[in-house]
Coordinates of C-alpha atoms in Angstrom, one line a residue:
Chain A
M1 CA -202.4 47.6 -100.1
S2 CA -205.6 46.0 -102.3
G3 CA -206.0 43.9 -99.5
T4 CA -207.4 46.2 -96.8
A5 CA -209.3 47.7 -99.9
T6 CA -211.4 44.8 -101.1
A7 CA -211.9 43.4 -97.1
P8 CA -215.3 44.7 -96.3
L9 CA -216.5 43.6 -99.8
R10 CA -215.0 40.1 -99.3
D11 CA -216.6 39.7 -95.8
A12 CA -219.7 40.8 -97.2
A13 CA -219.4 38.0 -100.0
L14 CA -218.6 35.6 -97.3
A15 CA -221.6 36.1 -95.1
D16 CA -223.5 35.8 -98.4
L17 CA -222.4 32.7 -99.8
Q18 CA -225.3 30.6 -99.3
S19 CA -227.3 33.2 -101.2
L20 CA -224.5 33.2 -104.2
K21 CA -223.9 30.0 -104.2
R22 CA -227.9 29.5 -105.4
R23 CA -228.0 32.4 -107.6
H24 CA -224.8 31.4 -109.4
P25 CA -224.6 27.7 -109.4
D26 CA -222.7 27.2 -112.4
A27 CA -219.6 29.5 -110.6
F28 CA -219.5 27.3 -107.7
R29 CA -219.6 24.0 -109.5
T30 CA -215.5 22.4 -109.7
L31 CA -216.2 19.7 -112.0
D32 CA -218.9 20.1 -114.7
R33 CA -219.6 18.3 -117.6
R34 CA -216.7 20.3 -119.9
R35 CA -214.1 20.4 -117.3
V36 CA -214.3 16.2 -116.8
A37 CA -214.4 15.7 -120.6
G38 CA -211.4 17.9 -120.7
L39 CA -209.3 16.6 -117.8
F40 CA -210.6 13.0 -119.5
A41 CA -208.8 14.4 -122.9
V42 CA -205.6 15.6 -121.4
F43 CA -205.0 12.3 -119.6
A44 CA -205.7 10.8 -122.9
A45 CA -203.0 12.9 -124.5
L46 CA -200.6 12.1 -121.9
A47 CA -201.4 8.1 -121.5
L48 CA -200.4 8.2 -125.2
L49 CA -197.4 10.6 -125.3
C50 CA -196.1 7.9 -122.1
F51 CA -196.5 5.3 -124.8
G52 CA -194.9 6.9 -127.2
L53 CA -192.0 7.5 -125.6
W54 CA -192.0 3.7 -124.4
R55 CA -192.6 2.7 -128.0
L56 CA -190.3 4.6 -129.5
G57 CA -187.5 3.6 -127.0
F58 CA -186.4 7.1 -125.4
S59 CA -184.8 6.7 -122.2
P60 CA -182.9 8.6 -119.7
G61 CA -179.6 7.3 -120.7
L62 CA -180.0 7.6 -124.4
L63 CA -181.1 11.0 -124.4
L64 CA -178.5 11.8 -121.7
G65 CA -175.9 10.6 -123.9
G66 CA -176.8 12.2 -127.2
L67 CA -177.6 15.5 -125.7
G68 CA -173.5 15.1 -124.6
Q69 CA -172.4 14.3 -128.2
L70 CA -174.9 17.1 -129.4
A71 CA -173.4 19.7 -126.7
W72 CA -169.8 18.2 -127.4
F73 CA -170.2 18.7 -131.5
T74 CA -171.9 22.1 -131.0
G75 CA -168.6 23.3 -129.4
L76 CA -166.9 22.0 -132.6
M77 CA -168.8 24.1 -134.7
L78 CA -167.6 27.2 -133.6
P79 CA -166.6 29.2 -135.5
P80 CA -168.0 28.4 -138.7
D81 CA -165.6 27.9 -141.3
P82 CA -165.6 26.0 -144.4
G83 CA -162.4 24.3 -144.4
S84 CA -160.9 25.0 -147.5
W85 CA -161.2 27.0 -150.9
S86 CA -163.0 24.1 -152.5
I87 CA -165.6 23.2 -150.1
L88 CA -166.2 27.1 -150.3
L89 CA -166.4 27.0 -154.3
S90 CA -168.7 23.6 -154.3
T91 CA -170.9 25.2 -151.5
L92 CA -171.7 28.4 -153.4
T93 CA -172.3 26.3 -156.2
G94 CA -174.9 24.1 -154.1
L95 CA -176.4 27.3 -152.8
G96 CA -176.5 28.3 -156.6
E97 CA -178.3 25.4 -157.6
T98 CA -180.7 25.2 -154.9
L99 CA -182.1 28.6 -156.1
A100 CA -181.8 27.7 -159.6
I101 CA -183.6 24.6 -158.7
A102 CA -186.7 26.3 -156.7
F103 CA -186.6 28.9 -159.4
L104 CA -186.9 26.3 -162.4
G105 CA -189.5 24.4 -160.6
T106 CA -191.4 27.1 -159.6
G107 CA -191.6 28.2 -163.2
F108 CA -192.4 25.5 -165.0
A109 CA -195.2 24.5 -162.1
A110 CA -196.7 27.6 -162.7
L111 CA -196.7 27.3 -166.3
L112 CA -198.0 23.7 -166.3
A113 CA -200.7 24.5 -163.3
L114 CA -202.5 27.7 -165.2
P115 CA -204.4 25.5 -167.7
V116 CA -204.9 22.9 -165.4
S117 CA -206.1 25.4 -162.9
L118 CA -208.9 26.5 -165.6
L119 CA -210.1 23.2 -165.5
A120 CA -210.4 23.0 -161.8
A121 CA -211.8 26.1 -161.3
R122 CA -215.6 26.2 -160.9
N123 CA -216.3 29.3 -163.5
T124 CA -214.0 28.4 -166.1
T125 CA -214.3 24.5 -166.3
V126 CA -215.6 22.5 -169.6
S127 CA -217.5 19.8 -167.0
G128 CA -218.0 19.0 -163.5
A129 CA -216.8 15.4 -164.2
V130 CA -213.6 17.0 -165.9
R131 CA -213.6 19.5 -162.6
F132 CA -213.3 16.4 -160.6
L133 CA -211.5 14.5 -161.9
T134 CA -208.8 17.7 -162.3
R135 CA -208.9 18.4 -158.5
R136 CA -208.5 14.7 -157.8
S137 CA -205.3 14.4 -159.6
L138 CA -204.2 17.5 -158.0
D139 CA -205.2 16.3 -154.4
T140 CA -203.0 13.3 -155.4
L141 CA -199.8 15.1 -156.7
R142 CA -199.4 17.4 -153.4
G143 CA -200.3 14.4 -151.3
V144 CA -197.4 12.7 -152.0
N145 CA -193.8 14.4 -150.1
T146 CA -191.4 16.5 -152.2
L147 CA -188.5 13.8 -150.9
I148 CA -190.6 11.0 -152.3
W149 CA -191.4 12.5 -155.7
A150 CA -187.7 13.1 -155.8
L151 CA -186.5 9.3 -155.4
I152 CA -188.5 8.4 -158.1
W153 CA -187.7 11.4 -160.3
I154 CA -184.0 10.0 -159.9
G155 CA -184.9 6.8 -161.1
V156 CA -186.4 8.4 -164.2
V157 CA -183.7 10.3 -165.2
G158 CA -180.4 9.9 -162.8
L159 CA -179.0 11.5 -159.8
G160 CA -178.6 15.1 -160.0
P161 CA -180.3 18.8 -159.8
F162 CA -182.8 17.9 -162.6
A163 CA -184.5 15.1 -160.8
G164 CA -184.8 17.9 -158.1
V165 CA -186.6 20.1 -160.3
L166 CA -188.9 17.5 -161.7
A167 CA -189.7 16.8 -158.3
I168 CA -190.6 20.4 -157.4
V169 CA -192.3 20.9 -160.4
T170 CA -194.5 17.5 -159.8
I171 CA -195.3 18.5 -156.3
D172 CA -196.0 22.2 -157.2
V173 CA -198.6 21.6 -160.2
G174 CA -200.8 20.2 -157.4
T175 CA -200.3 23.4 -154.7
L176 CA -200.3 25.9 -157.5
G177 CA -203.1 24.2 -159.4
K178 CA -205.2 24.2 -156.1
M179 CA -204.2 27.8 -155.6
F180 CA -204.8 29.0 -158.7
S181 CA -208.1 27.9 -159.2
E182 CA -209.2 29.0 -155.7
A183 CA -208.1 32.5 -157.2
I184 CA -210.2 32.2 -160.5
E185 CA -213.2 31.1 -158.8
A186 CA -212.9 34.2 -156.1
A187 CA -212.6 36.6 -159.5
D188 CA -215.2 39.3 -160.1
G189 CA -217.7 37.4 -162.8
R190 CA -219.0 41.0 -164.1
A191 CA -216.6 41.2 -166.5
A192 CA -216.9 37.9 -168.1
E193 CA -220.3 38.9 -168.1
G194 CA -219.5 41.7 -170.1
I195 CA -217.6 39.7 -172.9
T196 CA -220.3 37.2 -173.1
S197 CA -222.6 40.3 -173.6
A198 CA -220.2 41.4 -176.3
G199 CA -220.6 38.5 -178.1
G200 CA -217.5 36.9 -176.8
G201 CA -217.0 32.8 -176.2
A202 CA -215.5 31.2 -173.4
L203 CA -211.8 31.5 -174.5
H204 CA -212.5 35.2 -174.7
R205 CA -213.8 35.2 -171.5
I206 CA -210.8 33.7 -169.9
R207 CA -208.2 35.7 -172.3
Y208 CA -210.0 39.3 -171.7
A209 CA -211.8 38.9 -168.3
T210 CA -210.3 36.3 -166.1
L211 CA -206.5 36.0 -166.8
P212 CA -205.9 40.1 -166.5
E213 CA -208.0 40.1 -163.4
V214 CA -206.5 37.4 -161.5
M215 CA -202.8 37.6 -162.8
P216 CA -201.4 39.6 -160.0
V217 CA -203.1 37.6 -157.9
L218 CA -201.4 34.5 -159.4
A219 CA -197.7 36.1 -159.3
G220 CA -198.0 36.9 -155.9
Q221 CA -198.8 32.9 -155.3
A222 CA -196.4 31.9 -157.6
L223 CA -193.8 34.3 -155.6
Y224 CA -194.8 32.7 -152.0
L225 CA -194.3 29.2 -153.3
F226 CA -191.0 30.0 -154.5
E227 CA -190.0 31.0 -151.1
S228 CA -191.3 27.6 -149.5
N229 CA -189.5 25.8 -152.7
V230 CA -185.9 27.5 -152.0
R231 CA -186.5 25.9 -148.5
A232 CA -187.5 22.3 -150.2
S233 CA -184.5 22.5 -152.6
T234 CA -182.4 22.9 -149.5
I235 CA -182.9 19.3 -148.4
I236 CA -183.4 17.4 -151.8
G237 CA -179.6 16.8 -151.6
I238 CA -179.8 14.7 -149.1
I239 CA -181.3 11.8 -151.3
G240 CA -179.0 12.9 -154.0
A241 CA -181.4 15.4 -156.0
G242 CA -179.0 18.4 -156.3
G243 CA -178.7 21.5 -154.4
I244 CA -177.0 22.4 -151.3
G245 CA -178.2 19.6 -149.1
L246 CA -175.9 17.1 -151.0
Q247 CA -172.9 19.2 -149.6
L248 CA -174.6 19.9 -145.7
S249 CA -175.4 15.8 -145.7
E250 CA -171.5 14.7 -146.6
M251 CA -170.1 17.3 -144.1
I252 CA -172.6 15.9 -141.5
R253 CA -171.5 12.3 -142.6
T254 CA -168.0 13.2 -142.3
L255 CA -168.3 14.7 -139.2
E256 CA -167.2 18.1 -140.8
W257 CA -168.9 20.0 -138.1
R258 CA -167.3 23.8 -138.6
A259 CA -168.1 23.0 -142.3
V260 CA -171.6 22.1 -141.4
S261 CA -172.3 25.2 -139.4
F262 CA -171.0 27.4 -142.1
I263 CA -173.5 25.7 -144.7
I264 CA -176.4 26.2 -141.7
L265 CA -175.3 29.7 -141.9
L266 CA -175.3 30.5 -145.2
I267 CA -178.6 28.8 -145.8
L268 CA -180.1 30.7 -143.3
V269 CA -178.6 34.0 -144.8
M270 CA -179.9 33.2 -148.1
V271 CA -183.5 32.3 -146.6
A272 CA -183.8 35.2 -145.4
L273 CA -182.6 37.1 -148.7
I274 CA -185.4 35.7 -150.6
D275 CA -188.0 35.7 -148.4
W276 CA -187.2 39.6 -148.0
L277 CA -186.4 40.1 -151.8
S278 CA -189.9 38.4 -152.6
A279 CA -191.8 39.9 -150.0
R280 CA -190.7 43.3 -152.0
L281 CA -191.8 41.7 -155.1
R282 CA -194.9 41.1 -153.9
R283 CA -195.7 44.0 -152.6
A284 CA -194.7 46.0 -155.8
I285 CA -197.4 43.3 -157.9
A286 CA -200.0 44.3 -155.4
G287 CA -199.4 47.7 -155.6
E288 CA -199.1 47.5 -159.7
A289 CA -202.1 45.3 -159.5
P290 CA -205.2 48.1 -159.9
G291 CA -203.4 49.5 -162.7
Q292 CA -203.0 46.4 -164.3
T293 CA -207.0 45.4 -164.1
A294 CA -207.7 49.1 -165.5
Chain B
M1 CA -221.0 54.0 -182.8
L2 CA -222.6 56.9 -185.3
T3 CA -225.4 57.2 -183.2
S4 CA -223.4 57.2 -179.8
P5 CA -224.1 60.5 -178.1
V6 CA -220.3 61.0 -177.1
R7 CA -219.0 63.7 -178.9
L8 CA -215.4 63.6 -179.9
P9 CA -212.5 66.4 -179.1
A10 CA -211.8 68.2 -182.2
P11 CA -208.7 66.5 -184.2
P12 CA -205.9 68.1 -183.0
R13 CA -206.5 67.2 -179.4
L14 CA -207.9 63.8 -180.6
D15 CA -204.6 63.4 -182.0
A16 CA -202.7 64.2 -178.9
L17 CA -204.6 62.3 -176.7
D18 CA -204.3 59.4 -179.1
R19 CA -200.5 60.0 -179.3
E20 CA -200.6 59.8 -175.3
Y21 CA -202.5 56.5 -175.2
R22 CA -200.0 55.1 -177.8
D23 CA -197.1 56.1 -175.8
A24 CA -198.4 54.7 -172.1
A25 CA -199.2 51.4 -173.6
R26 CA -196.2 51.1 -175.5
L27 CA -194.6 52.1 -172.0
K28 CA -196.1 49.0 -170.4
R29 CA -195.8 46.7 -173.1
R30 CA -192.1 47.3 -173.0
A31 CA -191.9 47.1 -169.0
T32 CA -193.7 43.5 -169.6
M33 CA -191.8 42.9 -171.9
G34 CA -188.6 44.0 -170.4
V35 CA -189.9 41.5 -167.1
A36 CA -190.2 38.5 -169.5
V37 CA -187.1 38.6 -170.9
A38 CA -185.3 38.7 -167.5
V39 CA -187.2 35.9 -166.3
I40 CA -186.5 34.2 -169.8
A41 CA -182.7 34.7 -169.2
L42 CA -182.5 33.7 -165.3
A43 CA -184.4 30.2 -166.4
L44 CA -181.5 29.6 -169.2
F45 CA -178.9 30.3 -166.7
S46 CA -180.3 28.3 -164.0
G47 CA -181.5 25.2 -166.2
W48 CA -177.5 25.3 -167.2
L49 CA -176.7 25.1 -163.6
V50 CA -178.8 22.5 -163.2
G51 CA -177.4 20.6 -166.3
A52 CA -181.7 20.5 -167.3
D53 CA -181.8 18.4 -170.4
P54 CA -185.1 18.6 -172.3
A55 CA -183.9 15.9 -174.7
L56 CA -183.2 13.8 -172.1
L57 CA -186.7 14.5 -170.1
A58 CA -188.4 13.8 -173.7
R59 CA -186.6 10.4 -174.1
R60 CA -187.8 9.2 -170.2
L61 CA -190.8 11.1 -169.8
P62 CA -192.7 7.8 -171.1
V63 CA -190.7 5.6 -168.0
F64 CA -192.1 8.2 -165.6
F65 CA -195.6 7.6 -166.5
S66 CA -195.2 3.9 -167.0
Y67 CA -193.7 4.1 -163.4
F68 CA -197.1 4.3 -162.1
D69 CA -198.3 1.2 -164.5
R70 CA -195.1 -0.8 -163.1
I71 CA -195.9 0.1 -159.2
F72 CA -199.3 -1.8 -160.0
T73 CA -198.1 -4.9 -161.3
L74 CA -196.8 -7.7 -159.1
D75 CA -193.7 -9.5 -159.5
G76 CA -195.8 -12.5 -161.5
G77 CA -197.0 -10.1 -164.2
A78 CA -200.8 -9.6 -162.8
R79 CA -202.2 -6.4 -161.9
A80 CA -201.7 -6.0 -158.1
W81 CA -205.4 -5.5 -156.7
T82 CA -206.2 -9.0 -158.7
D83 CA -204.3 -10.7 -155.4
P84 CA -204.5 -8.1 -152.2
R85 CA -202.8 -10.9 -150.3
E86 CA -199.7 -10.5 -152.5
W87 CA -199.9 -7.2 -153.1
F88 CA -199.9 -6.3 -149.1
W89 CA -197.7 -9.3 -148.2
G90 CA -195.7 -7.2 -145.6
L91 CA -198.8 -5.4 -143.9
R92 CA -198.0 -6.4 -140.3
R93 CA -194.6 -4.8 -140.9
W94 CA -195.8 -2.2 -142.4
L95 CA -198.6 -1.1 -140.4
R96 CA -196.5 -1.7 -136.9
L97 CA -193.9 1.2 -138.9
L98 CA -197.0 3.0 -140.0
G99 CA -197.9 3.4 -136.4
D100 CA -194.7 4.4 -135.3
T101 CA -194.2 6.9 -137.9
L102 CA -197.5 8.0 -136.4
L103 CA -196.1 8.4 -132.6
I104 CA -193.1 10.0 -134.2
A105 CA -195.5 13.1 -135.6
Y106 CA -197.7 12.7 -131.9
V107 CA -194.8 12.9 -129.4
G108 CA -192.8 15.3 -131.7
T109 CA -195.9 17.5 -131.8
F110 CA -197.0 17.4 -128.4
L111 CA -193.4 18.1 -126.8
G112 CA -192.9 20.8 -129.2
A113 CA -196.2 22.4 -128.7
A114 CA -195.5 22.6 -125.1
G115 CA -192.1 23.8 -126.0
G116 CA -193.2 26.5 -128.2
F117 CA -196.2 27.1 -126.3
F118 CA -193.9 28.7 -123.2
L119 CA -191.6 30.3 -125.7
S120 CA -194.2 32.4 -127.0
F121 CA -194.9 34.1 -124.1
A122 CA -191.5 34.9 -124.1
S123 CA -191.6 36.6 -127.3
A124 CA -195.1 38.2 -127.6
A125 CA -194.4 42.1 -127.2
N126 CA -197.3 42.8 -125.4
L127 CA -196.2 40.3 -122.3
V128 CA -192.1 41.2 -122.4
S129 CA -191.0 44.5 -122.3
N130 CA -187.4 43.5 -122.0
R131 CA -186.3 43.7 -125.4
W132 CA -182.9 41.7 -124.7
L133 CA -184.6 38.4 -124.0
R134 CA -187.9 39.2 -126.3
G135 CA -185.2 39.1 -129.1
T136 CA -183.5 36.3 -127.9
A137 CA -186.5 34.3 -128.0
K138 CA -187.6 35.5 -131.2
R139 CA -184.2 34.8 -132.9
F140 CA -184.4 31.1 -131.6
L141 CA -188.0 30.4 -132.8
E142 CA -186.8 31.8 -136.0
F143 CA -183.5 29.6 -136.2
C144 CA -185.6 26.5 -135.3
R145 CA -188.5 26.9 -137.8
T146 CA -185.5 27.9 -140.9
V147 CA -183.7 25.1 -140.3
P148 CA -185.3 22.4 -142.0
D149 CA -186.4 19.3 -139.8
I150 CA -184.7 16.8 -141.9
V151 CA -181.5 18.7 -141.1
F152 CA -182.0 18.3 -137.9
A153 CA -182.7 14.5 -137.9
L154 CA -179.2 13.8 -139.9
I155 CA -177.3 15.7 -137.0
F156 CA -179.3 14.4 -134.2
V157 CA -178.9 10.5 -136.2
V158 CA -175.4 11.4 -135.4
A159 CA -175.5 12.3 -132.2
F160 CA -178.1 9.5 -130.8
G161 CA -178.0 6.7 -133.0
L162 CA -180.0 5.4 -135.9
G163 CA -184.1 5.2 -134.8
P164 CA -187.2 7.0 -133.9
V165 CA -185.2 8.8 -131.1
P166 CA -183.8 11.9 -133.0
G167 CA -186.6 11.9 -135.5
V168 CA -189.0 13.3 -132.8
L169 CA -186.3 15.4 -131.5
A170 CA -185.8 17.1 -134.9
L171 CA -190.0 17.4 -135.5
L172 CA -190.1 18.7 -131.6
V173 CA -187.1 21.5 -132.7
H174 CA -188.7 22.3 -136.0
T175 CA -192.5 22.7 -134.1
V176 CA -191.0 24.5 -131.3
G177 CA -190.0 27.1 -133.9
A178 CA -193.4 27.2 -135.9
L179 CA -195.7 27.2 -133.5
G180 CA -193.7 29.5 -131.3
K181 CA -193.7 32.0 -134.3
Q182 CA -197.5 31.5 -134.8
M183 CA -198.5 31.8 -131.0
S184 CA -196.5 34.8 -130.1
E185 CA -198.2 36.6 -133.2
V186 CA -201.9 35.2 -131.6
I187 CA -201.0 36.3 -128.2
E188 CA -200.0 39.6 -129.6
N189 CA -203.5 40.2 -131.0
A190 CA -205.1 39.2 -127.7
D191 CA -207.6 41.2 -126.3
R192 CA -205.6 44.0 -123.5
K193 CA -208.2 44.4 -121.1
P194 CA -207.7 41.0 -119.3
I195 CA -204.1 41.7 -119.1
E196 CA -204.6 45.2 -117.6
G197 CA -207.1 44.2 -115.3
L198 CA -205.2 41.5 -113.8
T199 CA -202.2 44.0 -113.8
A200 CA -204.4 46.6 -111.7
V201 CA -205.3 44.4 -109.4
G202 CA -201.6 43.5 -108.5
A203 CA -201.3 39.8 -110.3
S204 CA -197.9 38.1 -110.1
W205 CA -196.9 37.7 -114.1
P206 CA -197.5 34.4 -114.3
A207 CA -200.8 34.5 -112.8
M208 CA -201.7 37.4 -115.2
V209 CA -200.8 35.0 -118.1
R210 CA -202.4 31.9 -116.9
F211 CA -205.6 34.1 -116.2
A212 CA -205.4 36.8 -118.6
V213 CA -203.9 35.4 -121.9
V214 CA -204.0 32.0 -121.6
P215 CA -207.8 31.4 -121.8
Q216 CA -207.9 33.7 -124.6
I217 CA -205.4 31.9 -126.7
L218 CA -206.1 28.1 -126.0
P219 CA -208.8 27.3 -128.6
N220 CA -206.1 28.6 -131.0
F221 CA -203.3 27.1 -129.7
A222 CA -205.2 23.7 -129.9
S223 CA -205.9 24.1 -133.8
Y224 CA -202.4 25.4 -134.9
A225 CA -200.9 22.4 -132.8
L226 CA -203.6 20.4 -134.6
L227 CA -202.7 22.0 -138.2
R228 CA -198.9 21.2 -137.1
L229 CA -200.0 17.4 -136.3
E230 CA -201.0 17.3 -140.0
I231 CA -197.9 18.7 -141.1
N232 CA -195.6 16.6 -138.9
V233 CA -197.4 12.7 -140.0
R234 CA -196.2 13.9 -143.4
E235 CA -192.9 15.0 -142.5
A236 CA -192.3 11.4 -140.3
S237 CA -193.2 9.6 -143.1
V238 CA -190.0 11.0 -144.9
L239 CA -187.7 10.9 -141.6
G240 CA -186.5 7.3 -142.2
F241 CA -184.8 8.8 -145.0
V242 CA -182.2 9.4 -143.2
G243 CA -182.8 6.7 -140.6
A244 CA -184.6 8.4 -138.0
G245 CA -187.4 5.8 -137.5
G246 CA -190.7 5.2 -139.1
I247 CA -191.6 3.7 -142.6
G248 CA -189.6 6.3 -144.6
Q249 CA -186.6 3.6 -145.0
D250 CA -188.9 0.7 -146.4
L251 CA -190.1 3.2 -148.8
M252 CA -186.8 4.8 -149.8
E253 CA -185.5 1.2 -149.8
A254 CA -188.8 0.0 -152.2
I255 CA -188.0 2.9 -154.7
R256 CA -184.5 2.1 -154.9
K257 CA -184.4 -1.4 -155.2
F258 CA -187.5 -1.2 -157.9
Y259 CA -189.6 -3.4 -155.7
Y260 CA -193.0 -2.1 -157.9
A261 CA -195.8 -3.6 -155.8
D262 CA -194.7 -2.4 -152.4
V263 CA -194.3 1.1 -153.7
S264 CA -197.6 1.6 -154.3
A265 CA -198.6 -0.5 -151.4
I266 CA -196.7 2.1 -148.5
L267 CA -197.5 4.9 -150.3
L268 CA -201.9 3.7 -150.6
L269 CA -201.1 3.1 -146.5
L270 CA -199.3 6.4 -146.5
I271 CA -201.5 8.2 -148.6
G272 CA -204.7 6.4 -146.4
T273 CA -203.2 7.0 -143.2
V274 CA -202.4 11.0 -144.1
M275 CA -206.5 11.3 -145.2
L276 CA -207.7 10.1 -141.9
I277 CA -205.5 12.6 -139.7
D278 CA -206.4 14.9 -141.9
L279 CA -209.9 14.1 -141.4
G280 CA -210.1 13.2 -137.8
T281 CA -208.3 16.8 -137.1
E282 CA -210.2 18.5 -139.4
R283 CA -213.3 17.7 -136.8
V284 CA -211.7 18.1 -133.7
R285 CA -210.3 21.8 -135.0
H286 CA -214.0 22.4 -136.3
H287 CA -215.6 21.5 -132.6
L288 CA -212.9 23.4 -130.9
M289 CA -213.8 26.9 -133.0
G290 CA -217.1 26.2 -132.4
A291 CA -216.3 26.1 -128.2
E292 CA -214.6 29.5 -129.3
S293 CA -217.2 31.3 -130.9
R294 CA -219.7 30.5 -127.9
A295 CA -217.2 31.2 -125.4

């Protein structure tokens, strides 16, 4: 249908081909420099992929065998079923522990991160050197994985959820310290100026101008991190730092596939619930924000 | 205050206003107190649940801080940096494992990005009108990214055996979920006009996607994939904790068996590598963003 309508146009363009080529050389060049560079990048990426597959020991036999096993396990996972009351009870305890670890970890990290972030923010810090040192320390805390911190804390306070709480606190002081300091730097400076003009000192500025303004933002960020920590604290049990991860890894190692799928299902439900609740709370805080600053 | 031009209302009205202000302030204070009490109660309950022991923490806190002293001390008692050869005695092995870690992250990100790329089209509301297909794709992506990659690694280690292969596959699945969601959001925000144009000239669905959507989203896609690579390098470094390859296994052994100097050596190598990767990908991303704004 459209072929007949465009045919005269196409014939005209073909007749005028030489002139078109002269007027729009770029449109007719099949291999310009950007394209060659792009092709080269794609080729290099594929070569690295092939090297990686070979180096890491991928083979069709291994993949097929593994996928067969996986399909077999998936079949065994249905229907999800804890198997016994004691496993159900330990699963629910594990879920409670997971939530408690995330809650305590985020809460104490927020308490510790607040003073630190004041030192790391340009408008509230005492000196440039202190700001630089604080920021680098926060980077280091954040740069080490939660699981590594958990292992280190297990060495200090022993196996159990308490080590998990401390691991989450450690990494989150780094994360929240950075997020808080950025929120503080983004604060409107006029309120602080007002305090200065009324004769207030640096601490007055922080207490009566900066904090009331940024507090709703900080609370929202802490809640957001709480969501992410619920996910993180589901896995630290794998290395013995408390929470549902312990039960999950035990069930996987003992090949109790129905219990595995049951636990994973519970984790998914819990994460969805927490996300929903936290999103509602964050909206409520954000809605309250203008009232609080007024 | 005495020179203020503001005229105060008559005393009875003033008293009423004052009372209202006090009531409002009291109400707000009460709400704040209520939240504080709830948070403290929750914290106490959580503390009881996890067996938090502040006394134990206070007693052992010096051990935590001296840990950073010990990991920079060699077995002989000397400071680690006085004898780099002794400190980094396993450099060859660690570099090889570190290379494996990077390859695990790269292969997992590459294949996962490819999978997420294709699934993101199926879950974009502006491209697929079939609600069942779209819903299935969305739920699948959600499942892939909500289950932590290390849980997938645990299961895959049982199915595929110890080694880097289950690690790669675990990162792959998680990357499909994370990138698929991000990309379908980018696609849903894409400009509709090229899509309508190509549909109007009778292009098939694959051709429409290829020429109307893909050119719009490619720079964004590459940028997100590079960000995911940064995340996956960090994740790959701990996959060894569950036997899924890379340097994690050696790191876990060093921490558990108290090979203090090894811990600091491996951690320094890891942090250095992560920083290098971040710098590299950041440069590429800026380049891509520049290309996008030129286009």
